[in-house]
Each structure stands twice: as C-alpha cells, then as structure tokens.
Amino acid sequence: MTKREKYRIMDLLLVKYQKQSVTSKISQEINIDFHIVHSLAKDLVEQGLLYDYHEIANKGREHHGDFIATTSQKGLFFLNVEGGFKNKYKQYILNKSWTVVKIIAAVANAVIIICISIWAIIESKKSSEIEDRIIDLENIHLKNPTDQKTVKDLKTDSIIDNIKPD
C-alpha cells in the first residue's frame, strides 16, 4: 500500500468514524480488509485523531480485536480545517521534490565552479606562455642590438616576400 492510498483510507476512516464507530462495520461498508482498517485506525488513535478506544469482546475469528472509536476534536479540526491527510500528502510530496531540486541546484553549482576554475587555469597558462615569449623576445633584442634602419629594411623585405608570388 502506497502512502497516498494509506492517507486516502485514513481520511475516509476519519469521516466514517463520525457516523459509525465500530471498526468491523466500517471495513464491511467500505469493502476494505478488516485488518487494514484496524491497523490504520490504531494509527489514528496514536495520532490523537480518534479517541474512546474500547476493545469489543468478539467471538468471531474474522474480527478478533474489533474496537469502537469516535473522532476527537483534533480529528475534526484535522479534516475540516487543515485538509486532512490529502493536504499532508501534498506537503510531503512538495518537500521531497523541493529537496531534489535543491540537490540538483547544488550539484549544478559545483560543476559550474569546477568549470570556471579549469578555465582560469587554462587562461593563466596561456598568459604565462605569452609573458615568457615576450621576455624571450626582449632578451634576443637586447643581445643583438640593431639600428632602426636595419629593422625597417627587414620588415620591408618580409612584406615584399609575402607579396611576391612563388
């Protein structure tokens, strides 16, 4: 039995206990096995939604441990104002789905942070390579000083070489 079914039956039991107070008669009326109705009614008694719990001396084996219970004020309030177990089940599902959404958001956040840090490492490597290349070029330039005219001639020659067809 799923939680949804259990909550529906518990709602139905609270309504039925307002009119009929014997568990065996309620189970026959709603066509649900006596043992299921009995155990769910005990749960309702433990939650305080039913009271006046009295064992009935029953000789029949089918309904052994039958009892009488009536709806408590807490049970009436629970049904009429709060929406009963249906509302409780909706809140339970909402909390579960919200938890799943928060977990997904946390995982996505972690993945994004990891991606950004990997990107930062790659970019820092590129910038350090560029800096090293600039330093190497400066060192070469300092070791081989050439006058400005030679540098201009080299640039012009390289441009002319690129323009000439092979």
mmCIF file with all atom_site columns, C-alpha atoms in Angstrom:
data_model
loop_
_atom_site.group_PDB
_atom_site.id
_atom_site.type_symbol
_atom_site.label_atom_id
_atom_site.label_alt_id
_atom_site.label_comp_id
_atom_site.label_asym_id
_atom_site.label_entity_id
_atom_site.label_seq_id
_atom_site.pdbx_PDB_ins_code
_atom_site.Cartn_x
_atom_site.Cartn_y
_atom_site.Cartn_z
_atom_site.occupancy
_atom_site.B_iso_or_equiv
_atom_site.pdbx_formal_charge
_atom_site.auth_seq_id
_atom_site.auth_comp_id
_atom_site.auth_asym_id
_atom_site.auth_atom_id
_atom_site.pdbx_PDB_model_num
ATOM 1   C CA . MET A 1 1   ? 0.000   0.000   0.000   1.00 0.00 ? 1   MET A CA 1
ATOM 2   C CA . THR A 1 2   ? 1.434   3.344   -1.015  1.00 0.00 ? 2   THR A CA 1
ATOM 3   C CA . LYS A 1 3   ? 1.440   6.379   1.232   1.00 0.00 ? 3   LYS A CA 1
ATOM 4   C CA . ARG A 1 4   ? -1.147  8.063   -0.971  1.00 0.00 ? 4   ARG A CA 1
ATOM 5   C CA . GLU A 1 5   ? -3.545  5.118   -0.606  1.00 0.00 ? 5   GLU A CA 1
ATOM 6   C CA . LYS A 1 6   ? -2.881  4.946   3.114   1.00 0.00 ? 6   LYS A CA 1
ATOM 7   C CA . TYR A 1 7   ? -3.653  8.647   3.554   1.00 0.00 ? 7   TYR A CA 1
ATOM 8   C CA . ARG A 1 8   ? -6.838  8.383   1.482   1.00 0.00 ? 8   ARG A CA 1
ATOM 9   C CA . ILE A 1 9   ? -8.066  5.476   3.573   1.00 0.00 ? 9   ILE A CA 1
ATOM 10  C CA . MET A 1 10  ? -7.184  7.337   6.792   1.00 0.00 ? 10  MET A CA 1
ATOM 11  C CA . ASP A 1 11  ? -9.189  10.347  5.582   1.00 0.00 ? 11  ASP A CA 1
ATOM 12  C CA . LEU A 1 12  ? -12.087 8.056   4.761   1.00 0.00 ? 12  LEU A CA 1
ATOM 13  C CA . LEU A 1 13  ? -11.829 6.377   8.162   1.00 0.00 ? 13  LEU A CA 1
ATOM 14  C CA . LEU A 1 14  ? -11.972 9.692   9.985   1.00 0.00 ? 14  LEU A CA 1
ATOM 15  C CA . VAL A 1 15  ? -15.127 10.585  8.073   1.00 0.00 ? 15  VAL A CA 1
ATOM 16  C CA . LYS A 1 16  ? -16.679 7.146   8.693   1.00 0.00 ? 16  LYS A CA 1
ATOM 17  C CA . TYR A 1 17  ? -15.889 7.223   12.423  1.00 0.00 ? 17  TYR A CA 1
ATOM 18  C CA . GLN A 1 18  ? -18.047 10.352  12.696  1.00 0.00 ? 18  GLN A CA 1
ATOM 19  C CA . LYS A 1 19  ? -21.113 8.250   11.729  1.00 0.00 ? 19  LYS A CA 1
ATOM 20  C CA . GLN A 1 20  ? -20.225 4.673   12.646  1.00 0.00 ? 20  GLN A CA 1
ATOM 21  C CA . SER A 1 21  ? -17.874 3.799   15.469  1.00 0.00 ? 21  SER A CA 1
ATOM 22  C CA . VAL A 1 22  ? -17.307 0.028   15.080  1.00 0.00 ? 22  VAL A CA 1
ATOM 23  C CA . THR A 1 23  ? -14.277 -0.955  13.030  1.00 0.00 ? 23  THR A CA 1
ATOM 24  C CA . SER A 1 24  ? -15.708 -4.198  11.616  1.00 0.00 ? 24  SER A CA 1
ATOM 25  C CA . LYS A 1 25  ? -18.827 -2.462  10.288  1.00 0.00 ? 25  LYS A CA 1
ATOM 26  C CA . ILE A 1 26  ? -16.744 0.299   8.711   1.00 0.00 ? 26  ILE A CA 1
ATOM 27  C CA . SER A 1 27  ? -14.490 -2.236  6.976   1.00 0.00 ? 27  SER A CA 1
ATOM 28  C CA . GLN A 1 28  ? -17.545 -4.040  5.550   1.00 0.00 ? 28  GLN A CA 1
ATOM 29  C CA . GLU A 1 29  ? -19.099 -0.748  4.455   1.00 0.00 ? 29  GLU A CA 1
ATOM 30  C CA . ILE A 1 30  ? -16.056 0.481   2.525   1.00 0.00 ? 30  ILE A CA 1
ATOM 31  C CA . ASN A 1 31  ? -15.029 -3.016  1.278   1.00 0.00 ? 31  ASN A CA 1
ATOM 32  C CA . ILE A 1 32  ? -11.518 -2.917  2.705   1.00 0.00 ? 32  ILE A CA 1
ATOM 33  C CA . ASP A 1 33  ? -9.969  -5.768  4.663   1.00 0.00 ? 33  ASP A CA 1
ATOM 34  C CA . PHE A 1 34  ? -10.674 -5.559  8.403   1.00 0.00 ? 34  PHE A CA 1
ATOM 35  C CA . HIS A 1 35  ? -7.000  -5.879  9.330   1.00 0.00 ? 35  HIS A CA 1
ATOM 36  C CA . ILE A 1 36  ? -6.068  -2.862  7.200   1.00 0.00 ? 36  ILE A CA 1
ATOM 37  C CA . VAL A 1 37  ? -8.869  -0.754  8.683   1.00 0.00 ? 37  VAL A CA 1
ATOM 38  C CA . HIS A 1 38  ? -7.957  -1.928  12.177  1.00 0.00 ? 38  HIS A CA 1
ATOM 39  C CA . SER A 1 39  ? -4.250  -1.078  11.861  1.00 0.00 ? 39  SER A CA 1
ATOM 40  C CA . LEU A 1 40  ? -4.919  2.316   10.266  1.00 0.00 ? 40  LEU A CA 1
ATOM 41  C CA . ALA A 1 41  ? -7.496  3.115   12.951  1.00 0.00 ? 41  ALA A CA 1
ATOM 42  C CA . LYS A 1 42  ? -4.880  2.296   15.580  1.00 0.00 ? 42  LYS A CA 1
ATOM 43  C CA . ASP A 1 43  ? -2.532  4.715   13.852  1.00 0.00 ? 43  ASP A CA 1
ATOM 44  C CA . LEU A 1 44  ? -5.252  7.368   14.029  1.00 0.00 ? 44  LEU A CA 1
ATOM 45  C CA . VAL A 1 45  ? -5.703  6.678   17.734  1.00 0.00 ? 45  VAL A CA 1
ATOM 46  C CA . GLU A 1 46  ? -1.941  7.051   18.297  1.00 0.00 ? 46  GLU A CA 1
ATOM 47  C CA . GLN A 1 47  ? -2.008  10.378  16.445  1.00 0.00 ? 47  GLN A CA 1
ATOM 48  C CA . GLY A 1 48  ? -4.854  11.578  18.660  1.00 0.00 ? 48  GLY A CA 1
ATOM 49  C CA . LEU A 1 49  ? -7.338  11.907  15.811  1.00 0.00 ? 49  LEU A CA 1
ATOM 50  C CA . LEU A 1 50  ? -9.614  9.220   17.290  1.00 0.00 ? 50  LEU A CA 1
ATOM 51  C CA . TYR A 1 51  ? -10.500 8.644   20.949  1.00 0.00 ? 51  TYR A CA 1
ATOM 52  C CA . ASP A 1 52  ? -12.709 6.461   23.186  1.00 0.00 ? 52  ASP A CA 1
ATOM 53  C CA . TYR A 1 53  ? -10.826 3.361   22.199  1.00 0.00 ? 53  TYR A CA 1
ATOM 54  C CA . HIS A 1 54  ? -12.710 0.318   23.576  1.00 0.00 ? 54  HIS A CA 1
ATOM 55  C CA . GLU A 1 55  ? -11.982 -3.310  22.809  1.00 0.00 ? 55  GLU A CA 1
ATOM 56  C CA . ILE A 1 56  ? -15.075 -5.360  21.943  1.00 0.00 ? 56  ILE A CA 1
ATOM 57  C CA . ALA A 1 57  ? -15.341 -8.933  23.148  1.00 0.00 ? 57  ALA A CA 1
ATOM 58  C CA . ASN A 1 58  ? -15.872 -10.580 19.798  1.00 0.00 ? 58  ASN A CA 1
ATOM 59  C CA . LYS A 1 59  ? -16.155 -14.339 19.483  1.00 0.00 ? 59  LYS A CA 1
ATOM 60  C CA . GLY A 1 60  ? -15.748 -14.397 15.724  1.00 0.00 ? 60  GLY A CA 1
ATOM 61  C CA . ARG A 1 61  ? -12.273 -15.064 14.387  1.00 0.00 ? 61  ARG A CA 1
ATOM 62  C CA . GLU A 1 62  ? -12.776 -12.738 11.439  1.00 0.00 ? 62  GLU A CA 1
ATOM 63  C CA . HIS A 1 63  ? -12.933 -9.561  13.510  1.00 0.00 ? 63  HIS A CA 1
ATOM 64  C CA . HIS A 1 64  ? -10.814 -10.519 16.503  1.00 0.00 ? 64  HIS A CA 1
ATOM 65  C CA . GLY A 1 65  ? -9.699  -7.372  18.319  1.00 0.00 ? 65  GLY A CA 1
ATOM 66  C CA . ASP A 1 66  ? -12.522 -5.206  16.980  1.00 0.00 ? 66  ASP A CA 1
ATOM 67  C CA . PHE A 1 67  ? -12.887 -1.852  18.721  1.00 0.00 ? 67  PHE A CA 1
ATOM 68  C CA . ILE A 1 68  ? -15.059 1.228   18.992  1.00 0.00 ? 68  ILE A CA 1
ATOM 69  C CA . ALA A 1 69  ? -13.631 4.667   18.454  1.00 0.00 ? 69  ALA A CA 1
ATOM 70  C CA . THR A 1 70  ? -15.010 8.120   17.768  1.00 0.00 ? 70  THR A CA 1
ATOM 71  C CA . THR A 1 71  ? -13.475 11.144  16.115  1.00 0.00 ? 71  THR A CA 1
ATOM 72  C CA . SER A 1 72  ? -11.713 13.512  18.504  1.00 0.00 ? 72  SER A CA 1
ATOM 73  C CA . GLN A 1 73  ? -11.845 17.305  18.242  1.00 0.00 ? 73  GLN A CA 1
ATOM 74  C CA . LYS A 1 74  ? -8.313  17.193  16.892  1.00 0.00 ? 74  LYS A CA 1
ATOM 75  C CA . GLY A 1 75  ? -9.517  14.784  14.197  1.00 0.00 ? 75  GLY A CA 1
ATOM 76  C CA . LEU A 1 76  ? -12.425 17.035  13.227  1.00 0.00 ? 76  LEU A CA 1
ATOM 77  C CA . PHE A 1 77  ? -10.090 20.017  13.057  1.00 0.00 ? 77  PHE A CA 1
ATOM 78  C CA . PHE A 1 78  ? -7.635  17.968  11.036  1.00 0.00 ? 78  PHE A CA 1
ATOM 79  C CA . LEU A 1 79  ? -10.312 17.019  8.488   1.00 0.00 ? 79  LEU A CA 1
ATOM 80  C CA . ASN A 1 80  ? -12.226 20.267  8.226   1.00 0.00 ? 80  ASN A CA 1
ATOM 81  C CA . VAL A 1 81  ? -9.589  22.977  8.526   1.00 0.00 ? 81  VAL A CA 1
ATOM 82  C CA . GLU A 1 82  ? -6.209  21.552  7.528   1.00 0.00 ? 82  GLU A CA 1
ATOM 83  C CA . GLY A 1 83  ? -7.431  19.473  4.590   1.00 0.00 ? 83  GLY A CA 1
ATOM 84  C CA . GLY A 1 84  ? -6.760  16.095  6.125   1.00 0.00 ? 84  GLY A CA 1
ATOM 85  C CA . PHE A 1 85  ? -4.190  13.576  5.009   1.00 0.00 ? 85  PHE A CA 1
ATOM 86  C CA . LYS A 1 86  ? -4.556  14.657  1.371   1.00 0.00 ? 86  LYS A CA 1
ATOM 87  C CA . ASN A 1 87  ? -3.064  18.023  2.275   1.00 0.00 ? 87  ASN A CA 1
ATOM 88  C CA . LYS A 1 88  ? -0.425  16.313  4.390   1.00 0.00 ? 88  LYS A CA 1
ATOM 89  C CA . TYR A 1 89  ? 0.500   14.058  1.458   1.00 0.00 ? 89  TYR A CA 1
ATOM 90  C CA . LYS A 1 90  ? 0.726   17.047  -0.907  1.00 0.00 ? 90  LYS A CA 1
ATOM 91  C CA . GLN A 1 91  ? 3.055   18.786  1.546   1.00 0.00 ? 91  GLN A CA 1
ATOM 92  C CA . TYR A 1 92  ? 5.145   15.619  1.822   1.00 0.00 ? 92  TYR A CA 1
ATOM 93  C CA . ILE A 1 93  ? 5.491   15.378  -1.980  1.00 0.00 ? 93  ILE A CA 1
ATOM 94  C CA . LEU A 1 94  ? 6.263   19.109  -2.199  1.00 0.00 ? 94  LEU A CA 1
ATOM 95  C CA . ASN A 1 95  ? 9.005   18.774  0.429   1.00 0.00 ? 95  ASN A CA 1
ATOM 96  C CA . LYS A 1 96  ? 10.507  15.754  -1.355  1.00 0.00 ? 96  LYS A CA 1
ATOM 97  C CA . SER A 1 97  ? 10.513  17.485  -4.741  1.00 0.00 ? 97  SER A CA 1
ATOM 98  C CA . TRP A 1 98  ? 11.951  20.663  -3.212  1.00 0.00 ? 98  TRP A CA 1
ATOM 99  C CA . THR A 1 99  ? 14.746  18.590  -1.680  1.00 0.00 ? 99  THR A CA 1
ATOM 100 C CA . VAL A 1 100 ? 15.511  17.033  -5.076  1.00 0.00 ? 100 VAL A CA 1
ATOM 101 C CA . VAL A 1 101 ? 15.558  20.485  -6.715  1.00 0.00 ? 101 VAL A CA 1
ATOM 102 C CA . LYS A 1 102 ? 17.963  21.801  -4.056  1.00 0.00 ? 102 LYS A CA 1
ATOM 103 C CA . ILE A 1 103 ? 20.289  18.827  -4.574  1.00 0.00 ? 103 ILE A CA 1
ATOM 104 C CA . ILE A 1 104 ? 20.269  19.338  -8.342  1.00 0.00 ? 104 ILE A CA 1
ATOM 105 C CA . ALA A 1 105 ? 20.997  23.057  -7.882  1.00 0.00 ? 105 ALA A CA 1
ATOM 106 C CA . ALA A 1 106 ? 23.896  22.299  -5.529  1.00 0.00 ? 106 ALA A CA 1
ATOM 107 C CA . VAL A 1 107 ? 25.409  19.814  -7.995  1.00 0.00 ? 107 VAL A CA 1
ATOM 108 C CA . ALA A 1 108 ? 24.993  22.259  -10.894 1.00 0.00 ? 108 ALA A CA 1
ATOM 109 C CA . ASN A 1 109 ? 26.633  24.986  -8.809  1.00 0.00 ? 109 ASN A CA 1
ATOM 110 C CA . ALA A 1 110 ? 29.590  22.719  -8.028  1.00 0.00 ? 110 ALA A CA 1
ATOM 111 C CA . VAL A 1 111 ? 30.007  21.774  -11.698 1.00 0.00 ? 111 VAL A CA 1
ATOM 112 C CA . ILE A 1 112 ? 29.935  25.429  -12.745 1.00 0.00 ? 112 ILE A CA 1
ATOM 113 C CA . ILE A 1 113 ? 32.570  26.325  -10.131 1.00 0.00 ? 113 ILE A CA 1
ATOM 114 C CA . ILE A 1 114 ? 34.807  23.486  -11.350 1.00 0.00 ? 114 ILE A CA 1
ATOM 115 C CA . CYS A 1 115 ? 34.405  24.611  -14.979 1.00 0.00 ? 115 CYS A CA 1
ATOM 116 C CA . ILE A 1 116 ? 35.278  28.206  -14.099 1.00 0.00 ? 116 ILE A CA 1
ATOM 117 C CA . SER A 1 117 ? 38.368  27.141  -12.171 1.00 0.00 ? 117 SER A CA 1
ATOM 118 C CA . ILE A 1 118 ? 39.553  24.934  -15.072 1.00 0.00 ? 118 ILE A CA 1
ATOM 119 C CA . TRP A 1 119 ? 39.017  27.848  -17.469 1.00 0.00 ? 119 TRP A CA 1
ATOM 120 C CA . ALA A 1 120 ? 41.005  30.149  -15.142 1.00 0.00 ? 120 ALA A CA 1
ATOM 121 C CA . ILE A 1 121 ? 43.904  27.662  -15.030 1.00 0.00 ? 121 ILE A CA 1
ATOM 122 C CA . ILE A 1 122 ? 43.971  27.375  -18.820 1.00 0.00 ? 122 ILE A CA 1
ATOM 123 C CA . GLU A 1 123 ? 43.887  31.152  -19.258 1.00 0.00 ? 123 GLU A CA 1
ATOM 124 C CA . SER A 1 124 ? 46.669  31.661  -16.710 1.00 0.00 ? 124 SER A CA 1
ATOM 125 C CA . LYS A 1 125 ? 48.819  29.115  -18.598 1.00 0.00 ? 125 LYS A CA 1
ATOM 126 C CA . LYS A 1 126 ? 48.191  30.990  -21.852 1.00 0.00 ? 126 LYS A CA 1
ATOM 127 C CA . SER A 1 127 ? 49.085  34.322  -20.301 1.00 0.00 ? 127 SER A CA 1
ATOM 128 C CA . SER A 1 128 ? 52.250  32.897  -18.705 1.00 0.00 ? 128 SER A CA 1
ATOM 129 C CA . GLU A 1 129 ? 53.278  31.453  -22.109 1.00 0.00 ? 129 GLU A CA 1
ATOM 130 C CA . ILE A 1 130 ? 52.739  34.848  -23.724 1.00 0.00 ? 130 ILE A CA 1
ATOM 131 C CA . GLU A 1 131 ? 54.758  36.567  -20.985 1.00 0.00 ? 131 GLU A CA 1
ATOM 132 C CA . ASP A 1 132 ? 57.586  34.049  -21.393 1.00 0.00 ? 132 ASP A CA 1
ATOM 133 C CA . ARG A 1 133 ? 57.610  34.640  -25.143 1.00 0.00 ? 133 ARG A CA 1
ATOM 134 C CA . ILE A 1 134 ? 57.718  38.405  -24.653 1.00 0.00 ? 134 ILE A CA 1
ATOM 135 C CA . ILE A 1 135 ? 60.637  38.039  -22.222 1.00 0.00 ? 135 ILE A CA 1
ATOM 136 C CA . ASP A 1 136 ? 62.474  35.800  -24.700 1.00 0.00 ? 136 ASP A CA 1
ATOM 137 C CA . LEU A 1 137 ? 61.976  38.341  -27.492 1.00 0.00 ? 137 LEU A CA 1
ATOM 138 C CA . GLU A 1 138 ? 63.206  41.147  -25.247 1.00 0.00 ? 138 GLU A CA 1
ATOM 139 C CA . ASN A 1 139 ? 66.309  39.120  -24.373 1.00 0.00 ? 139 ASN A CA 1
ATOM 140 C CA . ILE A 1 140 ? 67.018  38.439  -28.036 1.00 0.00 ? 140 ILE A CA 1
ATOM 141 C CA . HIS A 1 141 ? 66.568  42.099  -28.832 1.00 0.00 ? 141 HIS A CA 1
ATOM 142 C CA . LEU A 1 142 ? 68.933  43.110  -26.028 1.00 0.00 ? 142 LEU A CA 1
ATOM 143 C CA . LYS A 1 143 ? 71.609  40.611  -27.124 1.00 0.00 ? 143 LYS A CA 1
ATOM 144 C CA . ASN A 1 144 ? 71.543  41.657  -30.776 1.00 0.00 ? 144 ASN A CA 1
ATOM 145 C CA . PRO A 1 145 ? 71.151  45.385  -30.930 1.00 0.00 ? 145 PRO A CA 1
ATOM 146 C CA . THR A 1 146 ? 70.413  46.579  -34.435 1.00 0.00 ? 146 THR A CA 1
ATOM 147 C CA . ASP A 1 147 ? 69.885  50.058  -35.605 1.00 0.00 ? 147 ASP A CA 1
ATOM 148 C CA . GLN A 1 148 ? 66.443  51.186  -36.628 1.00 0.00 ? 148 GLN A CA 1
ATOM 149 C CA . LYS A 1 149 ? 67.238  51.293  -40.338 1.00 0.00 ? 149 LYS A CA 1
ATOM 150 C CA . THR A 1 150 ? 68.110  47.589  -40.448 1.00 0.00 ? 150 THR A CA 1
ATOM 151 C CA . VAL A 1 151 ? 64.928  46.645  -38.629 1.00 0.00 ? 151 VAL A CA 1
ATOM 152 C CA . LYS A 1 152 ? 62.869  48.688  -41.104 1.00 0.00 ? 152 LYS A CA 1
ATOM 153 C CA . ASP A 1 153 ? 64.642  47.041  -44.027 1.00 0.00 ? 153 ASP A CA 1
ATOM 154 C CA . LEU A 1 154 ? 63.934  43.582  -42.542 1.00 0.00 ? 154 LEU A CA 1
ATOM 155 C CA . LYS A 1 155 ? 60.273  44.418  -42.143 1.00 0.00 ? 155 LYS A CA 1
ATOM 156 C CA . THR A 1 156 ? 60.038  45.739  -45.684 1.00 0.00 ? 156 THR A CA 1
ATOM 157 C CA . ASP A 1 157 ? 61.785  42.682  -47.074 1.00 0.00 ? 157 ASP A CA 1
ATOM 158 C CA . SER A 1 158 ? 59.466  40.320  -45.249 1.00 0.00 ? 158 SER A CA 1
ATOM 159 C CA . ILE A 1 159 ? 56.430  42.210  -46.528 1.00 0.00 ? 159 ILE A CA 1
ATOM 160 C CA . ILE A 1 160 ? 57.768  42.123  -50.101 1.00 0.00 ? 160 ILE A CA 1
ATOM 161 C CA . ASP A 1 161 ? 58.498  38.390  -49.786 1.00 0.00 ? 161 ASP A CA 1
ATOM 162 C CA . ASN A 1 162 ? 54.905  37.768  -48.715 1.00 0.00 ? 162 ASN A CA 1
ATOM 163 C CA . ILE A 1 163 ? 53.536  39.757  -51.676 1.00 0.00 ? 163 ILE A CA 1
ATOM 164 C CA . LYS A 1 164 ? 55.700  38.172  -54.409 1.00 0.00 ? 164 LYS A CA 1
ATOM 165 C CA . PRO A 1 165 ? 54.198  35.073  -55.961 1.00 0.00 ? 165 PRO A CA 1
ATOM 166 C CA . ASP A 1 166 ? 56.354  31.956  -55.864 1.00 0.00 ? 166 ASP A CA 1
#
